[in-house]
Short mmCIF file of C-alpha atoms and ligand atoms in Angstrom, two decimals:
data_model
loop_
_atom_site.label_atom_id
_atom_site.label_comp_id
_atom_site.label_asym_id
_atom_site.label_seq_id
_atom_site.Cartn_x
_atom_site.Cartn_y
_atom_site.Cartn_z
CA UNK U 262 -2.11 50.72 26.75
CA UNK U 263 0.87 49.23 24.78
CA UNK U 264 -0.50 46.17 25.58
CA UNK U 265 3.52 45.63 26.04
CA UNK U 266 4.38 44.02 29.96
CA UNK U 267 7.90 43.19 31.10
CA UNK U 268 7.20 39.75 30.09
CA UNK U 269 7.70 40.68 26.67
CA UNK U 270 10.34 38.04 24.97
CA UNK U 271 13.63 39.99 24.27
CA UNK U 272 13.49 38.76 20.43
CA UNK U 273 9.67 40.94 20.07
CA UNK U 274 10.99 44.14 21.83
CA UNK U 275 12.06 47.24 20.07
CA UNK U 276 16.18 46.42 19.31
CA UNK U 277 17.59 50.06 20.12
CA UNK U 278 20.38 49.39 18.50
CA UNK U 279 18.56 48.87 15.24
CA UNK U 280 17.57 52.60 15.20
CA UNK U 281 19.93 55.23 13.59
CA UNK U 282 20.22 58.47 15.75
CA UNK U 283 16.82 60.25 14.49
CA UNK U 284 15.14 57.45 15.06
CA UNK U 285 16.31 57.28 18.05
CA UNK U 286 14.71 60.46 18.95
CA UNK U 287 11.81 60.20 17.23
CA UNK U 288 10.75 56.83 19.33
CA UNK U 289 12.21 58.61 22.33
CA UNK U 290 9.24 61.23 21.72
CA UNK U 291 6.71 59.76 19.93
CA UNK U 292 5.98 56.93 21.77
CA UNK U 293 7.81 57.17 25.17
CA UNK U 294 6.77 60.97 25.32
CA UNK U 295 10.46 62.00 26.43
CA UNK U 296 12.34 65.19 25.76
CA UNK U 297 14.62 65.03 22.82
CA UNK U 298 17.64 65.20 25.51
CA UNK U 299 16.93 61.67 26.57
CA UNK U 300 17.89 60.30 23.29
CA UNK U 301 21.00 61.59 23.48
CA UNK U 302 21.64 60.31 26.60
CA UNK U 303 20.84 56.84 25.50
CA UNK U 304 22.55 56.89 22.42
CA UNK U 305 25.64 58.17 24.79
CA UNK U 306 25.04 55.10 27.37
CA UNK U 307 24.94 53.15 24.19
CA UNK U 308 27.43 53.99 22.26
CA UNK U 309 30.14 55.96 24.34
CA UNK U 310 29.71 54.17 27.62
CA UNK U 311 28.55 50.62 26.26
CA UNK U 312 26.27 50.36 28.19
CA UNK U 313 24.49 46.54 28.51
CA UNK U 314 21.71 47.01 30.64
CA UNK U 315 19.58 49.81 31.41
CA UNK U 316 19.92 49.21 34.90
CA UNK U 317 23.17 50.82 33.95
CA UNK U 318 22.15 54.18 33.01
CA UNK U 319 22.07 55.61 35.97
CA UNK U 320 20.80 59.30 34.97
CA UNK U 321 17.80 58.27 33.44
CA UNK U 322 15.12 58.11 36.13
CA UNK U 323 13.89 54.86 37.07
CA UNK U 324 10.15 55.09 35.67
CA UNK U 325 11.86 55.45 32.51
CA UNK U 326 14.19 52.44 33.05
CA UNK U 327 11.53 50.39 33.59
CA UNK U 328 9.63 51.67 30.45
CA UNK U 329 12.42 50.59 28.76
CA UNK U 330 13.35 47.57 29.80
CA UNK U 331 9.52 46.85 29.27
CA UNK U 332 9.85 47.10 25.45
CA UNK U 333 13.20 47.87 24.41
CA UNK U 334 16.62 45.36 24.52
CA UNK U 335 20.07 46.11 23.93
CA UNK U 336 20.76 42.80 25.75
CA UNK U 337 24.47 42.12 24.09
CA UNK U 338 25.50 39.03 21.82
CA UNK U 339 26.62 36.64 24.18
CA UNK U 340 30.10 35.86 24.04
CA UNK U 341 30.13 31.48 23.14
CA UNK U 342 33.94 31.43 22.89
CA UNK U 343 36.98 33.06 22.67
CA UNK U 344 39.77 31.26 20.54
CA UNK U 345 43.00 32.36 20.90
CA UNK U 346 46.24 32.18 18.64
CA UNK U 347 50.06 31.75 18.91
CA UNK U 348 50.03 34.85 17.53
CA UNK U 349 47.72 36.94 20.04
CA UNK U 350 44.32 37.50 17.20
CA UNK U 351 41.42 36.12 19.18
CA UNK U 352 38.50 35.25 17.23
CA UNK U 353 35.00 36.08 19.17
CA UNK U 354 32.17 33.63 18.55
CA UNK U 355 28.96 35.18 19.20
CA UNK U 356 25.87 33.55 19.82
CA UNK U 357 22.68 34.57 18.00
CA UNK U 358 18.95 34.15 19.37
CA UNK U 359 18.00 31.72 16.63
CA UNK U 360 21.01 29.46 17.06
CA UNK U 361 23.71 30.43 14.95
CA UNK U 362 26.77 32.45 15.18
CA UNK U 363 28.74 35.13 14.36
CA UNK U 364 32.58 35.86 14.64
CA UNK U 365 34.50 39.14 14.92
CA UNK U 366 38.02 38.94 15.10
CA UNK U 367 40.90 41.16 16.98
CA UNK U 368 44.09 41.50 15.27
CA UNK U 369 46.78 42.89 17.07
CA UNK U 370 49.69 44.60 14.75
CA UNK U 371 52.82 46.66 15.13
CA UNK U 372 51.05 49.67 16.79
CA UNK U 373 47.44 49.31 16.01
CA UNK U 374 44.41 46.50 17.09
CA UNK U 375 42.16 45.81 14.20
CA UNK U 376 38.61 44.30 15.09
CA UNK U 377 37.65 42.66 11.84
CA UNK U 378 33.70 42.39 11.91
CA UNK U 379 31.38 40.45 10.01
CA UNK U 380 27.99 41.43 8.15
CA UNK U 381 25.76 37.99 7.52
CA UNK U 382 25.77 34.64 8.30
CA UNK U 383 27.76 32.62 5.74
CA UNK U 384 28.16 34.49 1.85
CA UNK U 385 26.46 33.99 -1.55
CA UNK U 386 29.17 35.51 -3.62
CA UNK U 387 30.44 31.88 -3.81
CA UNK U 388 34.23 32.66 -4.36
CA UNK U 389 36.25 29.72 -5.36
CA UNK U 390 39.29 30.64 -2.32
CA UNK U 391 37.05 31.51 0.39
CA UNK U 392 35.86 29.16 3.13
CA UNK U 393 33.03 31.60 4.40
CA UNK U 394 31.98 31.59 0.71
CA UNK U 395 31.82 27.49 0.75
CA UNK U 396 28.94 27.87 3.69
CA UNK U 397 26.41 29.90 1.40
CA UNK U 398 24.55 32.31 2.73
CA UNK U 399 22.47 31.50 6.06
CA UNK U 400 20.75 35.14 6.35
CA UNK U 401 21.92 38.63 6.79
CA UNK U 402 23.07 40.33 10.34
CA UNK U 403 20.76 43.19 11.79
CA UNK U 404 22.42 46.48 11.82
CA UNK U 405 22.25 45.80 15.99
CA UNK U 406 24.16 42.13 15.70
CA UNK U 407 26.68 44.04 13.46
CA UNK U 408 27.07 47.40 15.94
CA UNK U 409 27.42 44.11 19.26
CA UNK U 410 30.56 42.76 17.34
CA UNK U 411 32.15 45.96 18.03
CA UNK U 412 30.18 47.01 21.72
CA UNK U 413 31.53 43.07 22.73
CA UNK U 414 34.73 43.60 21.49
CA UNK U 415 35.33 46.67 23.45
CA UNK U 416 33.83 45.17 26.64
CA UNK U 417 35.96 41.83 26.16
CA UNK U 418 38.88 44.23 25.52
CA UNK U 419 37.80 45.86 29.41
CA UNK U 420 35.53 48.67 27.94
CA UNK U 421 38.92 50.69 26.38
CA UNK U 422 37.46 52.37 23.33
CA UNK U 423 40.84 53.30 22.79
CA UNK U 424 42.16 49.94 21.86
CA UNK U 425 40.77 49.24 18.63
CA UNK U 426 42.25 50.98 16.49
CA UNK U 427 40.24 50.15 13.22
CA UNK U 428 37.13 48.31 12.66
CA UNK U 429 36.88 46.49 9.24
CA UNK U 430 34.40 45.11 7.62
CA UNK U 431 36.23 41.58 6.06
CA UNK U 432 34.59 39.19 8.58
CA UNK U 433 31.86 37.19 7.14
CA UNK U 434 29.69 37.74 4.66
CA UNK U 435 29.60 40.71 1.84
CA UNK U 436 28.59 44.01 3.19
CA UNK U 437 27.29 45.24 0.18
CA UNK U 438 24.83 42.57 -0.21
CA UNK U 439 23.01 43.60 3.45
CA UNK U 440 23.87 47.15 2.45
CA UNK U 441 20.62 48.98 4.57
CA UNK U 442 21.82 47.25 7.88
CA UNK U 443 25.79 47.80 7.05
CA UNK U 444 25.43 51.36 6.13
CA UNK U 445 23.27 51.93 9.50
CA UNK U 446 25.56 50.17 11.63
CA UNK U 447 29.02 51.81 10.09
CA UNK U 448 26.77 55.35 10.71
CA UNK U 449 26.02 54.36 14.46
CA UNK U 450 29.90 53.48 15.03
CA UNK U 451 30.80 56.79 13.12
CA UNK U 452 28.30 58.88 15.10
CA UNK U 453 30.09 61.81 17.25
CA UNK U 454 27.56 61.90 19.60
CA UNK U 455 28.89 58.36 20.56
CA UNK U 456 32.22 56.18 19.62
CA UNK U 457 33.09 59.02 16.93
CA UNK U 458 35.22 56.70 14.78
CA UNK U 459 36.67 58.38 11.88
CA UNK U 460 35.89 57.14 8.36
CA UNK U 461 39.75 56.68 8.17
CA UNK U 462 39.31 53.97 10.76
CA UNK U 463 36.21 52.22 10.12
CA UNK U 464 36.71 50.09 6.51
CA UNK U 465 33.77 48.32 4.37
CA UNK U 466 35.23 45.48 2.22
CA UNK U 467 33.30 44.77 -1.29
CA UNK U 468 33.64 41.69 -3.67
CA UNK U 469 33.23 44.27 -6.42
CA UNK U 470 29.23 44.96 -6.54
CA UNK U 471 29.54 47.85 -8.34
CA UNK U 472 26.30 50.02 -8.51
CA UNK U 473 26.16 50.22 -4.89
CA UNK U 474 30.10 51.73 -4.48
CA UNK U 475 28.11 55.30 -5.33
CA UNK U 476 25.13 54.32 -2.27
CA UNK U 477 28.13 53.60 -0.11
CA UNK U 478 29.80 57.19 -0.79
CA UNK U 479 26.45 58.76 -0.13
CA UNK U 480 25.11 57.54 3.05
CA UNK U 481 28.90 56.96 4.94
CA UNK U 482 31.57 58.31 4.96
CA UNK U 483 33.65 54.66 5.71
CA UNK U 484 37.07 53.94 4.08
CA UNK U 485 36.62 51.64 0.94
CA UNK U 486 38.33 47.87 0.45
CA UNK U 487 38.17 46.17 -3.38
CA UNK U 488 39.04 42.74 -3.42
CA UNK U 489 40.06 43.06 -6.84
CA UNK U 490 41.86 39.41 -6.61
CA UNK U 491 42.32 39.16 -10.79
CA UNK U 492 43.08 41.32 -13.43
CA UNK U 493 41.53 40.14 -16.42
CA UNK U 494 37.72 39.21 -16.78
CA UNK U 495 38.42 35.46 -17.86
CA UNK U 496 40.25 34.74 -13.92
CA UNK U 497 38.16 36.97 -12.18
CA UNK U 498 35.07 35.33 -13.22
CA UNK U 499 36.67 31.81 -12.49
CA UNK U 500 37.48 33.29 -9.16
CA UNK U 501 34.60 35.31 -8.46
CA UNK U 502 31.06 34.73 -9.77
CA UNK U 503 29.98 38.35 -8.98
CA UNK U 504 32.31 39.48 -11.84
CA UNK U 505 29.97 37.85 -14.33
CA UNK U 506 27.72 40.31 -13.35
CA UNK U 507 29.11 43.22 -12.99
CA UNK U 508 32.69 42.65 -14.92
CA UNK U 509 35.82 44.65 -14.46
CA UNK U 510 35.71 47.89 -16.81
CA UNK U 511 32.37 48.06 -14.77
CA UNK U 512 33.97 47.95 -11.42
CA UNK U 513 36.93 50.66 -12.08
CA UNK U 514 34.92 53.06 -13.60
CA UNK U 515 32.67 53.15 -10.42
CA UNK U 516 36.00 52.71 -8.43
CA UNK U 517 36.93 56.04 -10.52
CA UNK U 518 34.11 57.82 -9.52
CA UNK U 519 34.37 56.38 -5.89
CA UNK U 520 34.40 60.47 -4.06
CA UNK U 521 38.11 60.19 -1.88
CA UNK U 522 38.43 62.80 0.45
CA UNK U 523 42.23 64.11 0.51
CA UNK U 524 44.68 61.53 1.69
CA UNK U 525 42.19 58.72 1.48
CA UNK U 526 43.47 55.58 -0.56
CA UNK U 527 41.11 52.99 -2.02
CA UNK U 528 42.34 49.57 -0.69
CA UNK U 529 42.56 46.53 -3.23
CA UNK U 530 42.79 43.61 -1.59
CA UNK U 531 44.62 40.67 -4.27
CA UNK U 532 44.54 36.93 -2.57
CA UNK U 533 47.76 35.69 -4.42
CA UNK U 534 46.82 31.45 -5.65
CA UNK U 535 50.13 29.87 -7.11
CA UNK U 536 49.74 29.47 -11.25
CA UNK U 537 46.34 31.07 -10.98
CA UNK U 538 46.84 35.09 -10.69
CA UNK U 539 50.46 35.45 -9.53
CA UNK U 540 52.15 35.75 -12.53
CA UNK U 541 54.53 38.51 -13.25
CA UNK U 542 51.74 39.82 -16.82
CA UNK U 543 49.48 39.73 -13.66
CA UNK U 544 51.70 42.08 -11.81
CA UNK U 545 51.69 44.29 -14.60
CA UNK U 546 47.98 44.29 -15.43
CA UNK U 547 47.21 45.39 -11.80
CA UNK U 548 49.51 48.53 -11.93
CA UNK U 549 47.87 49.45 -14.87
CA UNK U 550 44.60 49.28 -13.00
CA UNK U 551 45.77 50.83 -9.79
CA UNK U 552 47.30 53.59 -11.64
CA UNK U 553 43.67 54.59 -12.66
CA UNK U 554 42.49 55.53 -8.73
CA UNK U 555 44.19 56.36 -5.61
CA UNK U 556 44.92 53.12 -3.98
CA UNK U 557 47.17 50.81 -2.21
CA UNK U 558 46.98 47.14 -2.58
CA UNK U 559 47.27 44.72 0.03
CA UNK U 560 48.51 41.05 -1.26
CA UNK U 561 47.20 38.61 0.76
CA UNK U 562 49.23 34.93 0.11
CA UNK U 563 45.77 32.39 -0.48
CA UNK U 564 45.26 30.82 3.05
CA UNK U 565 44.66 27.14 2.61
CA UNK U 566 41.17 25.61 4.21
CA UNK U 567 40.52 22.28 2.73
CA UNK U 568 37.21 23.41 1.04
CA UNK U 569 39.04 24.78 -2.02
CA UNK U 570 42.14 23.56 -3.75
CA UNK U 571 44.20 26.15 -3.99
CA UNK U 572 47.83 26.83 -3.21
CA UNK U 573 49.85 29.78 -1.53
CA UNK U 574 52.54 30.85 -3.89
CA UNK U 575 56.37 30.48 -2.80
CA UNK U 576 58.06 33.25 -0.72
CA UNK U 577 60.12 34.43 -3.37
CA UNK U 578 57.08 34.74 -6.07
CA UNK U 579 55.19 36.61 -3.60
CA UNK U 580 58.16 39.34 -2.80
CA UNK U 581 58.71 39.10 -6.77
CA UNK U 582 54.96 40.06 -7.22
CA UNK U 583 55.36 42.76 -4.89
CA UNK U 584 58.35 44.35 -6.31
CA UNK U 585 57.01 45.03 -9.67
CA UNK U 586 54.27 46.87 -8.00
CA UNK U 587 56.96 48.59 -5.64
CA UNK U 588 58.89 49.63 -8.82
CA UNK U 589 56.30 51.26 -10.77
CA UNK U 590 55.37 53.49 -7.58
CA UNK U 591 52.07 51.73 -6.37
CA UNK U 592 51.95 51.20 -2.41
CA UNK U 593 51.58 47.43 -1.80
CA UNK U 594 51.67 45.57 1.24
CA UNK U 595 51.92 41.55 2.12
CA UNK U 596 49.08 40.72 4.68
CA UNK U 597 50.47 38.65 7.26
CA UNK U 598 48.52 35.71 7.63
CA UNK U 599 46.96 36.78 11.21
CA UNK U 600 44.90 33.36 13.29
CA UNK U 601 45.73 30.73 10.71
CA UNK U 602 45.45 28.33 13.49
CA UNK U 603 42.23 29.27 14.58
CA UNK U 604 40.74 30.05 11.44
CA UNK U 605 40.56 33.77 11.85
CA UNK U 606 42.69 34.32 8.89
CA UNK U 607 40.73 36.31 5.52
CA UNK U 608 38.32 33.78 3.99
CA UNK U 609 38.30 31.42 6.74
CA UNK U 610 35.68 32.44 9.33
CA UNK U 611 32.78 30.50 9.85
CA UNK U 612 34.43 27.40 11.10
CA UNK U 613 34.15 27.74 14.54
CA UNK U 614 37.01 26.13 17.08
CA UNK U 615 39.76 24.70 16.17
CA UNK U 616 42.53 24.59 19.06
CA UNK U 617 41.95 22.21 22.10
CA UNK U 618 43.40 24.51 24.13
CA UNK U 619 41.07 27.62 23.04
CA UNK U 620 39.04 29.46 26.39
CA UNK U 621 35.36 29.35 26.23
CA UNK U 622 32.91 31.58 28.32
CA UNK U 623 29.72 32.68 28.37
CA UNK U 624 29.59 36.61 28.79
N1 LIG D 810 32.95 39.86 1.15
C1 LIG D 810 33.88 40.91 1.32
C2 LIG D 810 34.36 41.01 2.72
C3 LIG D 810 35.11 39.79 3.21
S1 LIG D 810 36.76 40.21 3.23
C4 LIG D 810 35.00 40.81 0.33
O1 LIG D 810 35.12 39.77 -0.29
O2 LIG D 810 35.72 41.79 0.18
C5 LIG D 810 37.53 38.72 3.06
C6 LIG D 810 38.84 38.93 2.32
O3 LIG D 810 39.57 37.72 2.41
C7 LIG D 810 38.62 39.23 0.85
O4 LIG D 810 39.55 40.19 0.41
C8 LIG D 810 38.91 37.90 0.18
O5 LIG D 810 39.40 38.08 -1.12
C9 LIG D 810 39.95 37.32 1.12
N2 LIG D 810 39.97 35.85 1.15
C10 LIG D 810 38.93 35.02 1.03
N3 LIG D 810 39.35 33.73 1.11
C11 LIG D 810 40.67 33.78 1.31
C12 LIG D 810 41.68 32.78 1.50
N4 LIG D 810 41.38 31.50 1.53
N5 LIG D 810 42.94 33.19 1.69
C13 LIG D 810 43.25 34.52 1.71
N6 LIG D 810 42.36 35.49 1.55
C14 LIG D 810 41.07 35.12 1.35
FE1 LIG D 811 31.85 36.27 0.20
FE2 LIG D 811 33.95 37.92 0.35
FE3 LIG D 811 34.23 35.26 0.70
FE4 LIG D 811 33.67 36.22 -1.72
S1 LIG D 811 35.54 36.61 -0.53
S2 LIG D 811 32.67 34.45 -0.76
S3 LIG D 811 32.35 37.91 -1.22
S4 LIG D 811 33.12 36.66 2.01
#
């Protein structure tokens, strides 16, 4: 006797999605007494067919249904709201068990849909620009709450896999600092026996915590984002408190020995505040310091949120920034502002709605 009945609250039962592939299997056997085959099917209804219910999975016979509905879940996130912008992102608010909420965001570009996904609640990396960073941190995301951002974007999106191009992993919260459950869910969404995402399209986004850049490498094989946002210790530390800690010299030479495979860029993101890291010496410093790695930087103009003071630099600073970086040969993008208006720009999650006219549903 499991002493488990069908009764069982959803919030004691087993979280499949919690369980990397071998674990998976080894549940499947050990305690349901089922052929190693059968976790592959469920890990396939899971994570190829997205599966919500196990009413839904039709080939597994119904004895073992019921087992599982008995003391598993993989009952989804439900969807609280979906806020829409002029400019088509649509920011997904989530509802957690104990209350809270989550957001993932879909950003639609030229020929690609980004799903920008978030890994806790809130951030305690306290950066002076970012509004997520102004919440502290409320608690980490589950590996399964951060695997549903991407399961309920697909089935909001009509179940097309296909559509999302990329999943990255700039949403709320600092990966790195919930590193067990991020590395398990970026290993579930890269899995071939189920969505088979490509480490060139699945993205984990770092404030810079150094020592665990070489745990990252090890256990995934997920693209890498920096955001490097300073180039001297003195504004970096101003900026970003983690840099006290582990400083920059620190940072590049782990950035150095970051393992690339061929064709595979390191991504520095650089939030560009007017009079505070925009300067054209600033410019300079940062080719200097992506000129040690394979990288491309993406400059991303500081979007303004009320809970910091800072101020977007002028057009013409920005494309001057840009072009001393262009001349000395290092890739470097400007990051359209994507969902300004309904905070689902970079650094502003974790405000909720903000447009009267935004669509709500439960899902
Ligand atoms: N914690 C991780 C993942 C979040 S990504 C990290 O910091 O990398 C969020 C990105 O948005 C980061 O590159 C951050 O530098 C940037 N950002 C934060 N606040 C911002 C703001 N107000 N305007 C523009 N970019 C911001
Ligand atoms: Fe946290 Fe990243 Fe925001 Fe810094 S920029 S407070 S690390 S979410």
């Amino acid at each position: 006797m499991d002493g488990l009945t069908t009764d069982t609250p959803a919030m004691d039962k087993l979280d499949l999605r919690d369980l990397s592939f071998e674990e998976l299997e080894r549940f499947v056997g050990d305690e349901l007494g089922e052929k190693p085959y059968r976790a592959r099917q469920l890990f396939r209804w899971l994570y190829r067919r997205n599966a919500r219910a196990f009413a839904e999975m039709t080939d597994l016979k119904e004895e073992l249904r019921e087992r599982l509905e008995a003391r598993c879940t993989i009952e989804p996130l439900p969807i609280a709201a979906v806020h829409r912008s002029a400019d088509g992102t649509e920011k997904l608010q989530l509802a957690l068990k104990d209350g809270g909420a989550v957001e993932a965001v879909l950003i639609p570009g030229d020929d690609r849909l980004t799903l920008c996904v978030s890994s806790q609640v809130g951030c305690a990396m306290g950066c002076a620009f970012c509004y997520t960073g102004s919440l502290k941190l409320s608690r980490n995301l589950t590996c399964a709450e951060i695997v549903d951002q991407y399961r309920q974007a697909l089935h909001h999106l009509g179940g097309k896999a296909e559509r999302i191009s990329n999943v990255v992993l700039m949403g709320m919260g600092e990966p790195l600092a919930n590193f067990d459950a991020v590395a398990k869910a970026v290993n579930l969404l890269m899995d071939d026996r189920g969505y088979d995402l490509s480490g060139r399209r699945v993205t984990v986004s770092t404030c810079g915590i150094a020592p665990r850049l070489k745990d990252l490498a090890e256990q995934t094989d997920a693209s890498l984002a920096v955001s490097l946002n300073a180039t001297t210790d003195t504004t970096r530390s101003l900026l970003m408190p983690i840099n006290r800690k582990h400083p920059l010299a620190e940072l590049m030479r782990a950035l150095e020995a970051f393992p690339l495979a061929r064709r595979k860029r390191i991504l520095f993101e650089y939030v560009l505040l007017a009079g505070v890291n925009d300067t054209d010496e600033d410019a300079r410093r940062l080719v200097k310091l992506a000129r040690r790695i394979s990288c491309k930087v993406n400059l991303i103009p500081y979007n303004p949120h009320g809970a910091s003071d800072f101020a977007r630099p002028s057009d013409e600073r920005i494309l001057a920034f840009q072009k001393i970086l262009l001349d000395a040969g290092v890739t470097a993008f400007i990051r359209q502002s994507r969902g300004q208006d309904i905070y689902g720009a970079c650094g502003m999650l974790g405000r909720g709605a903000r447009r009267p006219d935004s669509t709500a549903r439960i899902s």
